[in-house]
mmCIF file of C-alpha atoms and ligand atoms in Angstrom:
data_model
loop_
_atom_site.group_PDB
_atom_site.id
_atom_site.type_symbol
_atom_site.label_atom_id
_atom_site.label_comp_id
_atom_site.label_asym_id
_atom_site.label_seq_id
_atom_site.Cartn_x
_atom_site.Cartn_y
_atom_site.Cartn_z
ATOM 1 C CA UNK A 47 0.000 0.000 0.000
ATOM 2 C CA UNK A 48 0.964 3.387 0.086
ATOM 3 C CA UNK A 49 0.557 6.942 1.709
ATOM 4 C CA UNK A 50 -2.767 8.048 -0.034
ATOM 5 C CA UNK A 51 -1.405 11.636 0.966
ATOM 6 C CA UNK A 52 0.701 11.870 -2.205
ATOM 7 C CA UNK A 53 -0.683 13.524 -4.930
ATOM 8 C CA UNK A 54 0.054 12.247 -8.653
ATOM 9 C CA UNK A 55 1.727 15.418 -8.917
ATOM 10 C CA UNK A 56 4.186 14.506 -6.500
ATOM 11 C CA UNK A 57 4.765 11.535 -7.104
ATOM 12 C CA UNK A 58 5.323 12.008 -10.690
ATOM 13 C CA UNK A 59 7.908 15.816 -9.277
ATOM 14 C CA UNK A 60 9.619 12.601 -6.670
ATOM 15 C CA UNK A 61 9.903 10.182 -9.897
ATOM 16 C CA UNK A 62 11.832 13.063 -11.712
ATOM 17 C CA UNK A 63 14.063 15.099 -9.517
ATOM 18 C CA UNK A 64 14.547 11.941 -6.911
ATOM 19 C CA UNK A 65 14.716 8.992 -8.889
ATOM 20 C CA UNK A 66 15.829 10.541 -12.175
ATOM 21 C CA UNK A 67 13.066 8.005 -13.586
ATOM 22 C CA UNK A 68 11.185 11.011 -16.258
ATOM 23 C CA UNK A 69 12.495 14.207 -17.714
ATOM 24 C CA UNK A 70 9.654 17.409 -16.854
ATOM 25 C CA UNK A 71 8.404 17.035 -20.543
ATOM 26 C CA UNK A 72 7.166 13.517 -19.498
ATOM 27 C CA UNK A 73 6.075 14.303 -15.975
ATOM 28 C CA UNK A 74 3.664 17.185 -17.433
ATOM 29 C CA UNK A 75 2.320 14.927 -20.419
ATOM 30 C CA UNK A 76 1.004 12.356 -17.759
ATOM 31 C CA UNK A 77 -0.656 14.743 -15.974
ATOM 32 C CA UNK A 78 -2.028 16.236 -18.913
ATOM 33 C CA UNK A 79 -3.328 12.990 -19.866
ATOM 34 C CA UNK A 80 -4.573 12.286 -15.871
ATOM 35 C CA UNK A 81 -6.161 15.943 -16.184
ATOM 36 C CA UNK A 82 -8.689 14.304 -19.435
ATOM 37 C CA UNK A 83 -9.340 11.329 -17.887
ATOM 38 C CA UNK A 84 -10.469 13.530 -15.189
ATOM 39 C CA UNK A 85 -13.133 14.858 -17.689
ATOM 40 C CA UNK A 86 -13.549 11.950 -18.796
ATOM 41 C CA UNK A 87 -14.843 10.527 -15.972
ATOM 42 C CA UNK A 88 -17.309 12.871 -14.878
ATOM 43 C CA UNK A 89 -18.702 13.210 -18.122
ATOM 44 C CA UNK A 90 -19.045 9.259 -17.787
ATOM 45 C CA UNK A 91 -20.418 9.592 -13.995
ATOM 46 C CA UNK A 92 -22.987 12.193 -15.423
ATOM 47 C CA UNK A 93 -23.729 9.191 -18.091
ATOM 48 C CA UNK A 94 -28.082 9.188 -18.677
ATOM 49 C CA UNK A 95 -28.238 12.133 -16.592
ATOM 50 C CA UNK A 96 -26.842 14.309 -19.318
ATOM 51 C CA UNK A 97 -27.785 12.460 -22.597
ATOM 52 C CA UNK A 98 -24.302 11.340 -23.217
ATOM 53 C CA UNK A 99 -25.350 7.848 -23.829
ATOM 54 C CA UNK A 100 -26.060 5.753 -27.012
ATOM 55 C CA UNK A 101 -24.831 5.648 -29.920
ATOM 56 C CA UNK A 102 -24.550 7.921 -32.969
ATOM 57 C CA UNK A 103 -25.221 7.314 -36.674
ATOM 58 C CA UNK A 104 -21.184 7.000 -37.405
ATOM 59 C CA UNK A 105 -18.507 3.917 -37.351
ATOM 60 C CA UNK A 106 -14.993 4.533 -36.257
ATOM 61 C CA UNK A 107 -12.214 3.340 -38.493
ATOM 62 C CA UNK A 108 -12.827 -0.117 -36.464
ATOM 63 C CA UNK A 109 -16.144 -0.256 -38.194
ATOM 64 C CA UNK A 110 -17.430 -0.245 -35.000
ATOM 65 C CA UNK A 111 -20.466 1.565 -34.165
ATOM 66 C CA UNK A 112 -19.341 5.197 -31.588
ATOM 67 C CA UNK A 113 -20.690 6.278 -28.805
ATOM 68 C CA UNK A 114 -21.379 8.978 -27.955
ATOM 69 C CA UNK A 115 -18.899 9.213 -25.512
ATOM 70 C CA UNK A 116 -16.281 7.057 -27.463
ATOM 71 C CA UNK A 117 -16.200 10.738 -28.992
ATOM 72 C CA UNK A 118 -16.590 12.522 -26.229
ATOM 73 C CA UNK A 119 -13.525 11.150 -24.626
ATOM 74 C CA UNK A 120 -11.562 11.549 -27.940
ATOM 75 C CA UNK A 121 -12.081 14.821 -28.068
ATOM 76 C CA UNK A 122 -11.197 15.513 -24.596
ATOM 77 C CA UNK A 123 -7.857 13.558 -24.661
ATOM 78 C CA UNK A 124 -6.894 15.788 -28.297
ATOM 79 C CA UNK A 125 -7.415 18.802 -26.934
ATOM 80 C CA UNK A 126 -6.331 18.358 -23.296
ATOM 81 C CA UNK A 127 -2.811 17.162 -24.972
ATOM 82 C CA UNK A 128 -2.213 19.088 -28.325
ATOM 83 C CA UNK A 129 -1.261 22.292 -26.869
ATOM 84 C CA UNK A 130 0.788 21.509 -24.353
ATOM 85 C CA UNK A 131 4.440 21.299 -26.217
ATOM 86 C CA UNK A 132 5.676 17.929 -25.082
ATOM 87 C CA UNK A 133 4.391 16.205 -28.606
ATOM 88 C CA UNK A 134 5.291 15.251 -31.545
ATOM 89 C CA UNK A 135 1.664 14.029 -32.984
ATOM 90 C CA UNK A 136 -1.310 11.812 -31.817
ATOM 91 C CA UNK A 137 -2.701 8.721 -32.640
ATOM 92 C CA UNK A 138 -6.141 7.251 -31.576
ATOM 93 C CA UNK A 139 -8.378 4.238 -31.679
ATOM 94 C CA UNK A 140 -11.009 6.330 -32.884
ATOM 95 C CA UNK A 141 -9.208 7.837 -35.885
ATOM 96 C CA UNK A 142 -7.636 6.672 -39.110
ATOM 97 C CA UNK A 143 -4.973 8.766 -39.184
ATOM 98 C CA UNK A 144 -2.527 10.714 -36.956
ATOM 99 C CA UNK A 145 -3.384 13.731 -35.673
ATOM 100 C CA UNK A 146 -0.354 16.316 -36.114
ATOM 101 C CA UNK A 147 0.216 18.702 -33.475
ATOM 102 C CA UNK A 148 -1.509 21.875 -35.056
ATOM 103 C CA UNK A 149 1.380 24.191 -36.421
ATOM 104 C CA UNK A 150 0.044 27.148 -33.801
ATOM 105 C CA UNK A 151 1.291 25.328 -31.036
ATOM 106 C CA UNK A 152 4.948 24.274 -30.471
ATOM 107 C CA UNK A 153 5.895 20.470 -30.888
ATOM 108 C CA UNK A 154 7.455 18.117 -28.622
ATOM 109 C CA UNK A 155 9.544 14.809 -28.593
ATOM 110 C CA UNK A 156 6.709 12.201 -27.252
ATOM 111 C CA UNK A 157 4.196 10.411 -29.322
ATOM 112 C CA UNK A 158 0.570 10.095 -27.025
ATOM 113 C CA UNK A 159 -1.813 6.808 -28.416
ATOM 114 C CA UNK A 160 -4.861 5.951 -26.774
ATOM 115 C CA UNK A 161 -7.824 3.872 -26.675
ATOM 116 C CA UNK A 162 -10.168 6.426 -25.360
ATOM 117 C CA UNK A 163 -12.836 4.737 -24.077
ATOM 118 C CA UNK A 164 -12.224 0.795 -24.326
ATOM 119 C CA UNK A 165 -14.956 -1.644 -23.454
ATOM 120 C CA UNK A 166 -17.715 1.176 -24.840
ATOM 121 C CA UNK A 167 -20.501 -1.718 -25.265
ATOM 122 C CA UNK A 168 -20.740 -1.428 -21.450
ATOM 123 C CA UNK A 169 -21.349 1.959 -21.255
ATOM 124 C CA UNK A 170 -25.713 1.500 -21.501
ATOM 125 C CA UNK A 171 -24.925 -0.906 -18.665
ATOM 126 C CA UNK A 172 -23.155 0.552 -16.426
ATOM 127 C CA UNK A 173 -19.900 -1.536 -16.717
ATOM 128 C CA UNK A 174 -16.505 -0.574 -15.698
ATOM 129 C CA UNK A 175 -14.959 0.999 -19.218
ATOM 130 C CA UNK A 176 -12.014 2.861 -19.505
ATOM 131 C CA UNK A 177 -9.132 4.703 -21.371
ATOM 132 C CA UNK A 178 -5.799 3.253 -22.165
ATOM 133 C CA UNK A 179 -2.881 5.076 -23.019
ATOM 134 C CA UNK A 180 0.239 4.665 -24.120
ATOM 135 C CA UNK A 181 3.731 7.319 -24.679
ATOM 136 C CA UNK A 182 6.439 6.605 -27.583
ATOM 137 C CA UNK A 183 9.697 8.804 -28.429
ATOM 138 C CA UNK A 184 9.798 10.455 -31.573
ATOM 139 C CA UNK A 185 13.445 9.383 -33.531
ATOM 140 C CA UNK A 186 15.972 12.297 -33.830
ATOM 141 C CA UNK A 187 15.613 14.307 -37.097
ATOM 142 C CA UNK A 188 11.768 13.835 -38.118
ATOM 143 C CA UNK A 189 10.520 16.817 -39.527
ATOM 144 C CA UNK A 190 7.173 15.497 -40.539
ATOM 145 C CA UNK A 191 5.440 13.438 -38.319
ATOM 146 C CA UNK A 192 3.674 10.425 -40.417
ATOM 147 C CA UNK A 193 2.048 7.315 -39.546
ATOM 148 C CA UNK A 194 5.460 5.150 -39.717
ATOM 149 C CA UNK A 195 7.057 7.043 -36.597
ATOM 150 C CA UNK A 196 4.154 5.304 -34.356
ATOM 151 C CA UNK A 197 5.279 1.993 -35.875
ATOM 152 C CA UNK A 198 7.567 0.993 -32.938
ATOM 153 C CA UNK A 199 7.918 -2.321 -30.942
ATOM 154 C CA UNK A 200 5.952 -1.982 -27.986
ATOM 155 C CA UNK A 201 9.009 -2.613 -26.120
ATOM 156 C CA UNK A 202 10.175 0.851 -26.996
ATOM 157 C CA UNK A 203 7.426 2.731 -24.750
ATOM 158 C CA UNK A 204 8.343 5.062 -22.523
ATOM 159 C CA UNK A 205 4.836 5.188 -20.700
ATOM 160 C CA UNK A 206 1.711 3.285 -20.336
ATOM 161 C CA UNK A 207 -0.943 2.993 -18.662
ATOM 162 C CA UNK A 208 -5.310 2.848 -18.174
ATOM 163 C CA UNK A 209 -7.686 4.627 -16.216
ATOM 164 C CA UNK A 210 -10.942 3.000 -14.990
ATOM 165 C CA UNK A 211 -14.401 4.474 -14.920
ATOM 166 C CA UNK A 212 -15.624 2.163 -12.504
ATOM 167 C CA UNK A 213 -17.046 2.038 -8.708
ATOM 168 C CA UNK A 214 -13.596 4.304 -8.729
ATOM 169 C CA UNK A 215 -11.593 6.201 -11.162
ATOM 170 C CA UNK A 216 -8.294 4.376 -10.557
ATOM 171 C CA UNK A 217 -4.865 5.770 -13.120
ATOM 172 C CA UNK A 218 -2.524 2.772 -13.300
ATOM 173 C CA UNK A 219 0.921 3.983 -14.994
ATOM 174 C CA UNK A 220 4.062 2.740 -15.547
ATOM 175 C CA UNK A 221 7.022 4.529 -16.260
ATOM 176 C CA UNK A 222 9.069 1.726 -16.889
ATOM 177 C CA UNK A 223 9.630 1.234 -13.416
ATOM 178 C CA UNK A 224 7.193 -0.904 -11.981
ATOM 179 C CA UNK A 225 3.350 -0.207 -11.683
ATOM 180 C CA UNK A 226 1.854 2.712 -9.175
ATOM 181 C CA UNK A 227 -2.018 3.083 -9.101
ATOM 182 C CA UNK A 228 -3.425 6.291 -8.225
ATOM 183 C CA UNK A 229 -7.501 6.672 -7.028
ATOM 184 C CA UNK A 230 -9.131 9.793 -7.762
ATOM 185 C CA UNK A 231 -10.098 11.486 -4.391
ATOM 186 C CA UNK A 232 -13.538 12.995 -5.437
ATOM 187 C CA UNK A 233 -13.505 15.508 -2.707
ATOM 188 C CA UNK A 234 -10.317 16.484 -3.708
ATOM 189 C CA UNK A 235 -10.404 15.915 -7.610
ATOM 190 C CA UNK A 236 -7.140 14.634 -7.660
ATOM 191 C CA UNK A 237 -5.340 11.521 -8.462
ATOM 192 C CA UNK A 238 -3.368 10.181 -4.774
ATOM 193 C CA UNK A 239 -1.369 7.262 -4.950
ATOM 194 C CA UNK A 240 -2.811 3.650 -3.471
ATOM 195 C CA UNK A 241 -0.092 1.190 -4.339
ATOM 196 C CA UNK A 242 3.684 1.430 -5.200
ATOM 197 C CA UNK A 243 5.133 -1.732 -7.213
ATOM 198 C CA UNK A 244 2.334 -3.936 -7.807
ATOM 199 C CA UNK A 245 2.970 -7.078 -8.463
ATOM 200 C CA UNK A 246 0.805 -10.043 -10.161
ATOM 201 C CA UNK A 247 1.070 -13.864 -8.675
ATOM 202 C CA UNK A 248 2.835 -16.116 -10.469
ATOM 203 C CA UNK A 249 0.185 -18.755 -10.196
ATOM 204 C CA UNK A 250 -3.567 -18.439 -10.211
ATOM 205 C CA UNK A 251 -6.780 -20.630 -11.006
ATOM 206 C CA UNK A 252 -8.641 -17.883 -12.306
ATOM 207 C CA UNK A 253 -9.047 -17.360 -16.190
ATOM 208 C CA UNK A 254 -10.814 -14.484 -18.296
ATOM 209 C CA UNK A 255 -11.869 -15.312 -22.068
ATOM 210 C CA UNK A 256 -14.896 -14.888 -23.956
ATOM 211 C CA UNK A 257 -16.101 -18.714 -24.338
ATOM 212 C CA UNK A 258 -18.360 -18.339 -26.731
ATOM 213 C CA UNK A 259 -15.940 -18.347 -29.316
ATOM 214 C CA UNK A 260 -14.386 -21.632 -28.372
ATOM 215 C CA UNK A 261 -15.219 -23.349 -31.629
ATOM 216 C CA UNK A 262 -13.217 -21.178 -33.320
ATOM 217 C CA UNK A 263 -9.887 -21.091 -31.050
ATOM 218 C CA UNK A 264 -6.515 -22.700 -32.545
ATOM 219 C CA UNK A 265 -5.331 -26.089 -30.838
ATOM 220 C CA UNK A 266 -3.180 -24.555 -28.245
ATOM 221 C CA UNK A 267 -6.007 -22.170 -26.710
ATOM 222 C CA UNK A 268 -8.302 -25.049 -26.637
ATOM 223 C CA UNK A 269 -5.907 -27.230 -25.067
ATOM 224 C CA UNK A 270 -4.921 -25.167 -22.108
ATOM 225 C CA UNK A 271 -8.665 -23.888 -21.883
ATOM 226 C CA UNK A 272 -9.952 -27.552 -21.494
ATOM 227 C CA UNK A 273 -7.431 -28.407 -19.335
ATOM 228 C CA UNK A 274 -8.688 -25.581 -16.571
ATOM 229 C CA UNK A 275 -12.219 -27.023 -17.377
ATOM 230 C CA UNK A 276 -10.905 -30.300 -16.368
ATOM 231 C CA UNK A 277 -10.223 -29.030 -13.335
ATOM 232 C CA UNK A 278 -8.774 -31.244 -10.096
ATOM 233 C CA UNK A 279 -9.343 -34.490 -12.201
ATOM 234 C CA UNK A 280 -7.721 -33.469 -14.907
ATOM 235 C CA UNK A 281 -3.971 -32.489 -15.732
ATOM 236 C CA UNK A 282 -3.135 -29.344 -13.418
ATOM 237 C CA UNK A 283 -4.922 -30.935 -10.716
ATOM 238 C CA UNK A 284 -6.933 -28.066 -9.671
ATOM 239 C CA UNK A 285 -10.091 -26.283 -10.165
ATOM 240 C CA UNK A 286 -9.868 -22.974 -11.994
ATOM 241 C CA UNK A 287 -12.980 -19.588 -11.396
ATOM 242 C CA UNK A 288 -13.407 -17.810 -14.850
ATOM 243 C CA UNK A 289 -14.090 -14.622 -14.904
ATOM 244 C CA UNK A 290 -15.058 -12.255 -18.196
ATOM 245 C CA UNK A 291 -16.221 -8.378 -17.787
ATOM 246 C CA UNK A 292 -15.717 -8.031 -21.898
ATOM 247 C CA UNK A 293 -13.718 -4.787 -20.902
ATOM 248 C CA UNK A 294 -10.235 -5.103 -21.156
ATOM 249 C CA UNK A 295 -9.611 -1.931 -18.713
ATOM 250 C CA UNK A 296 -11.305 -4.519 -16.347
ATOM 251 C CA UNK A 297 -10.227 -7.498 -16.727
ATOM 252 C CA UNK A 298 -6.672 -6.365 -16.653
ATOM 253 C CA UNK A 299 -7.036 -4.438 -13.445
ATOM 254 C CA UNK A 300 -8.485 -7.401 -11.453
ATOM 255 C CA UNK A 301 -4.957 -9.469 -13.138
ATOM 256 C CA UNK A 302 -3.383 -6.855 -11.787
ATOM 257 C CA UNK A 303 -5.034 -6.419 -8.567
ATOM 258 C CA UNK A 304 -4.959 -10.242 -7.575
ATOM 259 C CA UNK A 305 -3.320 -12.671 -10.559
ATOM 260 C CA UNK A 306 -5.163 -14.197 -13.112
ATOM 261 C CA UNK A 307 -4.883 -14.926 -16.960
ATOM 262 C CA UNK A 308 -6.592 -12.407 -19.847
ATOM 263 C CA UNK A 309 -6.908 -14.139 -23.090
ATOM 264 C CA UNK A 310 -8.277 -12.918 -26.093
ATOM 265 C CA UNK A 311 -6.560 -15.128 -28.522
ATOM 266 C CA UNK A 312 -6.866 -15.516 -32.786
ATOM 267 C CA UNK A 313 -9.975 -17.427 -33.361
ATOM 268 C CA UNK A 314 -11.882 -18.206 -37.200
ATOM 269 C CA UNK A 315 -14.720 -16.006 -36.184
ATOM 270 C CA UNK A 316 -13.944 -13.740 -38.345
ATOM 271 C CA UNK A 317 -10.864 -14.777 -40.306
ATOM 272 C CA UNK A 318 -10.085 -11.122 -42.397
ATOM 273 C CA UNK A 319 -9.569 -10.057 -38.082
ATOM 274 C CA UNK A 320 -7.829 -12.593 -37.278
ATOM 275 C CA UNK A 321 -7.943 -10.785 -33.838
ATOM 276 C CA UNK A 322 -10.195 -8.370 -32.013
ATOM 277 C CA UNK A 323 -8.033 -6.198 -29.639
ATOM 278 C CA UNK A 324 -5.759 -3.505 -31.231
ATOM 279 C CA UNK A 325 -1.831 -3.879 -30.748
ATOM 280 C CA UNK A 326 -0.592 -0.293 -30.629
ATOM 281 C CA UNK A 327 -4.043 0.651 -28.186
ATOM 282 C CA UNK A 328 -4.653 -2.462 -26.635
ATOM 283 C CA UNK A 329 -2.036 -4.750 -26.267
ATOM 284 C CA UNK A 330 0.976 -2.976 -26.098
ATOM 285 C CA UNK A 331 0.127 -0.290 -22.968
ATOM 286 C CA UNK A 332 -1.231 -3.712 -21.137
ATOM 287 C CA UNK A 333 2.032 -6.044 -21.877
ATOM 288 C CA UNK A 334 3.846 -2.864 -20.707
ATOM 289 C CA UNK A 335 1.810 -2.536 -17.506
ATOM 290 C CA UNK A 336 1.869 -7.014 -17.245
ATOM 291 C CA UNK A 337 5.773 -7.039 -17.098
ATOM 292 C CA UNK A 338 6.226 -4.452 -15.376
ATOM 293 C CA UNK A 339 4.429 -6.236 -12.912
ATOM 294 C CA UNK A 340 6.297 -9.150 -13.000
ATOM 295 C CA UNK A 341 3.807 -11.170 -15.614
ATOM 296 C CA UNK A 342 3.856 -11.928 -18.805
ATOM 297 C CA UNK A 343 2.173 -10.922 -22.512
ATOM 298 C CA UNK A 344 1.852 -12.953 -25.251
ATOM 299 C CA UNK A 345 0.372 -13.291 -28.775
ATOM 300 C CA UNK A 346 1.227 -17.196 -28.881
ATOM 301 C CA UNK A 347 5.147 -17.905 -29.076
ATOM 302 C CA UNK A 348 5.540 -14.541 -29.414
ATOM 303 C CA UNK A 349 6.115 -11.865 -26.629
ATOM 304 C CA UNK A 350 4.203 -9.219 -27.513
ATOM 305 C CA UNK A 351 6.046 -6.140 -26.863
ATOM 306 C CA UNK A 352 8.893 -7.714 -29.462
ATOM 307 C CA UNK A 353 6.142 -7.418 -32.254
ATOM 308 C CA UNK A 354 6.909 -4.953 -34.769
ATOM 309 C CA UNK A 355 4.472 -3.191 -35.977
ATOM 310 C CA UNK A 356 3.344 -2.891 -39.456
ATOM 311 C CA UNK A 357 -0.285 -0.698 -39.164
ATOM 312 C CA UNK A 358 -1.420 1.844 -37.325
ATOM 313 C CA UNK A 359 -4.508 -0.211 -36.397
ATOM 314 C CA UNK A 360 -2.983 -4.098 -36.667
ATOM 315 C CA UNK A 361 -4.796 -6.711 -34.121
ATOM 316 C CA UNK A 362 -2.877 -9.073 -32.109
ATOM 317 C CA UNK A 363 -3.883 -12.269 -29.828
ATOM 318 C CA UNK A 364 -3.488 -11.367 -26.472
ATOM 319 C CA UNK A 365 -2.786 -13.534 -23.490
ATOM 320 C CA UNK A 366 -1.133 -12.050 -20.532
ATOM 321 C CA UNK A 367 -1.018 -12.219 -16.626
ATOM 322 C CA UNK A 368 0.001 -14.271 -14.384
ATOM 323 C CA UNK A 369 3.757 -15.785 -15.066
ATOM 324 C CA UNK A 370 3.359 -19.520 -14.756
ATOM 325 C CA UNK A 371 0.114 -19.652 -16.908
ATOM 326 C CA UNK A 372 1.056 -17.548 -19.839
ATOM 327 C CA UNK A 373 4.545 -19.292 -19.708
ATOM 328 C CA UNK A 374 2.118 -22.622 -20.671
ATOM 329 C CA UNK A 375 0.193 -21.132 -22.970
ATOM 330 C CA UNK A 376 3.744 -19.739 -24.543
ATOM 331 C CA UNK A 377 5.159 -23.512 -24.527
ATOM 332 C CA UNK A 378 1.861 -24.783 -25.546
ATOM 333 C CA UNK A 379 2.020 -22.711 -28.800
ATOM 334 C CA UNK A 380 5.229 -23.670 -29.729
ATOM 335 C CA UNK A 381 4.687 -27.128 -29.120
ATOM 336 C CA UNK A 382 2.136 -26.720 -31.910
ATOM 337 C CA UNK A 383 4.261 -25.022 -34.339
ATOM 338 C CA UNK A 384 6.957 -27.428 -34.159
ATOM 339 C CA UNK A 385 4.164 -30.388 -34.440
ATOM 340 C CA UNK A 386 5.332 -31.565 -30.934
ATOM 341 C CA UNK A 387 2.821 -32.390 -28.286
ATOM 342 C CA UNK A 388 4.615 -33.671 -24.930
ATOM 343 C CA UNK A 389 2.127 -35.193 -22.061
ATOM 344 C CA UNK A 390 0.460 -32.038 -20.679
ATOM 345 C CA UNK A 391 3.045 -30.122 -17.729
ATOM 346 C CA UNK A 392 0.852 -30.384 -14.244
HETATM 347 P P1 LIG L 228 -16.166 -9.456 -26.644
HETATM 348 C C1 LIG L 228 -14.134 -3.987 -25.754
HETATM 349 O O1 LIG L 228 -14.900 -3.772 -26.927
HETATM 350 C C2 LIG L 228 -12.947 -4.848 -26.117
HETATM 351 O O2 LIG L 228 -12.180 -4.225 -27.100
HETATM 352 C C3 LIG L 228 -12.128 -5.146 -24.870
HETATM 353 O O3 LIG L 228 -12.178 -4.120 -23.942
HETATM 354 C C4 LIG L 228 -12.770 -6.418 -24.341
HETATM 355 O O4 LIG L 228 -11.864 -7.240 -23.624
HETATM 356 C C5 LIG L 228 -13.249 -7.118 -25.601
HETATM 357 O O5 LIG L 228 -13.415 -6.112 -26.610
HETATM 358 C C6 LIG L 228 -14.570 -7.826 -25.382
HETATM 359 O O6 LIG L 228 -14.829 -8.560 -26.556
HETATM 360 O O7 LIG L 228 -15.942 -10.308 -27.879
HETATM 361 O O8 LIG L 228 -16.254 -10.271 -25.375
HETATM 362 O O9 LIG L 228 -17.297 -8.475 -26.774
#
């Protein structure tokens, strides 16, 4: 736990000028970014109250039907962060292309993505939802800021990190020194600090997936799934809890909170999206977050913060959590790509 009486603020002053962890430019970008989700969150808490739900006539580049406050919540996060000098361009869920800092305010060195309001379906039903962020350097010597700068490894992020619109408003960052969540004091309206170095369980018996699509998993997702289903007659000898909020803010806090393994892996469903969640919104800021708690993030064999990106808006499997069980789920995809299937580890 930690002393609630610090302020994000000064935490994020101690992570500069104590620990050397962030230069100013950084520390004032996060708190620009904690400032919209701020505004985010009431305008979410206001919800029915002030017409803000629903959804509008349009489709994001997603194809997804908006919200109204899937826009809301973009808007918020552009302008709260465009004018403030410490970047270099924007990129969002919502949008199909960057947004370039506008020439009448000065330009920075960071590159801000976000998801700004994942797990939107939930919004009519008064779900936990939230936004997810996520902070790249611009390379020396770009004068133009296009799409291809945001095309990093995820490995390469200098930030990440979600904010919940839930029972609370909780900020988890990293700064690429472990995990700090910070809970928005409502009589304050500020962000103070809850928990210093969180760290996920190695182990668990509790999994999150959507299970509907089962019939349309690959070999190694069914495997490990039906082995938890098995539970302590079958191969790990234990029972496992499953758990599914279908909001990844969610579902990753609760990993975060108390262990537990988030899949949401390539299925047939819908073979041209070969996955659902997004890599450079999604499942990079989380894998950041994961490891930096001491778990792990995968897209199969493949650690997902090593995946280099080739679109602004690719999809990736996701599996991440707990250490031990997406470890198995590692091994057990690369079992099936070298066409080797040992007896099943306990
Ligand atoms: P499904 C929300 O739309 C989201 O992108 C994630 O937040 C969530 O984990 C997933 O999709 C839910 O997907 O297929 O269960 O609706």
């Amino acid at each position: 736990m930690s002393d609630h009486s610090v302020s994000l603020s000064r935490w994020l002053i101690e992570q500069q000028r104590t620990h050397g962890h962030i230069p100013a430019s950084l520390r004032l970008l996060i708190e620009q970014v904690a400032r919209a989700c701020k505004r985010i969150s009431r305008a979410v808490d206001k919800g029915a109250s002030s017409g803000v739900l629903g959804s509008l006539q349009s489709s994001n580049v997603q194809g997804e039907v908006q919200k109204q406050l899937d826009v809301i919540a973009n808007d918020v996060l552009l302008e709260a962060n465009e004018w403030g000098g410490h970047l270099a361009a924007i990129a969002s869920e919502e949008l199909e292309t960057i947004h370039p800092i506008p020439h009448r305010f000065p330009r920075g060195e960071y590159l801000l993505l976000f998801d700004p309001l994942d797990g939107s379906s939930n919004i009519e039903v008064n779900v936990t939802i939230g936004t997810i962020f996520s902070v790249l350097h611009l390379d020396e010597g770009v004068a133009e800021v296009q799409g291809e700068h945001f095309l990093q490894p995820g490995h390469r992020q200098v930030a990440a990190g979600y904010c919940t619109y839930g029972p609370q408003t909780t900020l988890v960052l990293s700064l690429g020194h472990g995990v700090s969540s910070f809970a928005l004091d409502p009589d304050q309206g500020s962000f103070v600090c809850t928990q210093q170095d969180l760290r996920i369980p190695e182990t668990t018996s509790e999994f999150a997936i959507n299970m509907s699509n089962m019939r349309h998993w690959a070999a190694p997702v069914r495997r490990y799934i039906d082995e938890c289903l098995a539970g302590r007659e079958g191969p790990r000898g234990k029972d496992f809890n499953m758990r599914w909020v279908g909001s990844m803010v969610a579902d990753v806090h609760r990993i975060l909170q108390r262990g537990g393994v988030f899949l949401y892996p390539w299925d047939r469903l819908y073979p041209n999206l070969a996955c659902r969640l997004r890599l450079m919104y999604e499942a990079n800021p989380m894998a950041m977050l994961v490891e930096q708690a001491g778990g792990m993030a995968v897209a199969g064999s493949q650690r997902i913060l090593d995946i280099q990106p080739t679109g602004l808006h690719q999809r990736a499997a996701v599996m991440l959590g707990s250490r031990d069980e997406v470890e198995r789920l590692r091994q057990y995809h690369l079992e099936a790509e070298e066409g080797s299937r040992p007896p099943p580890m306990r």
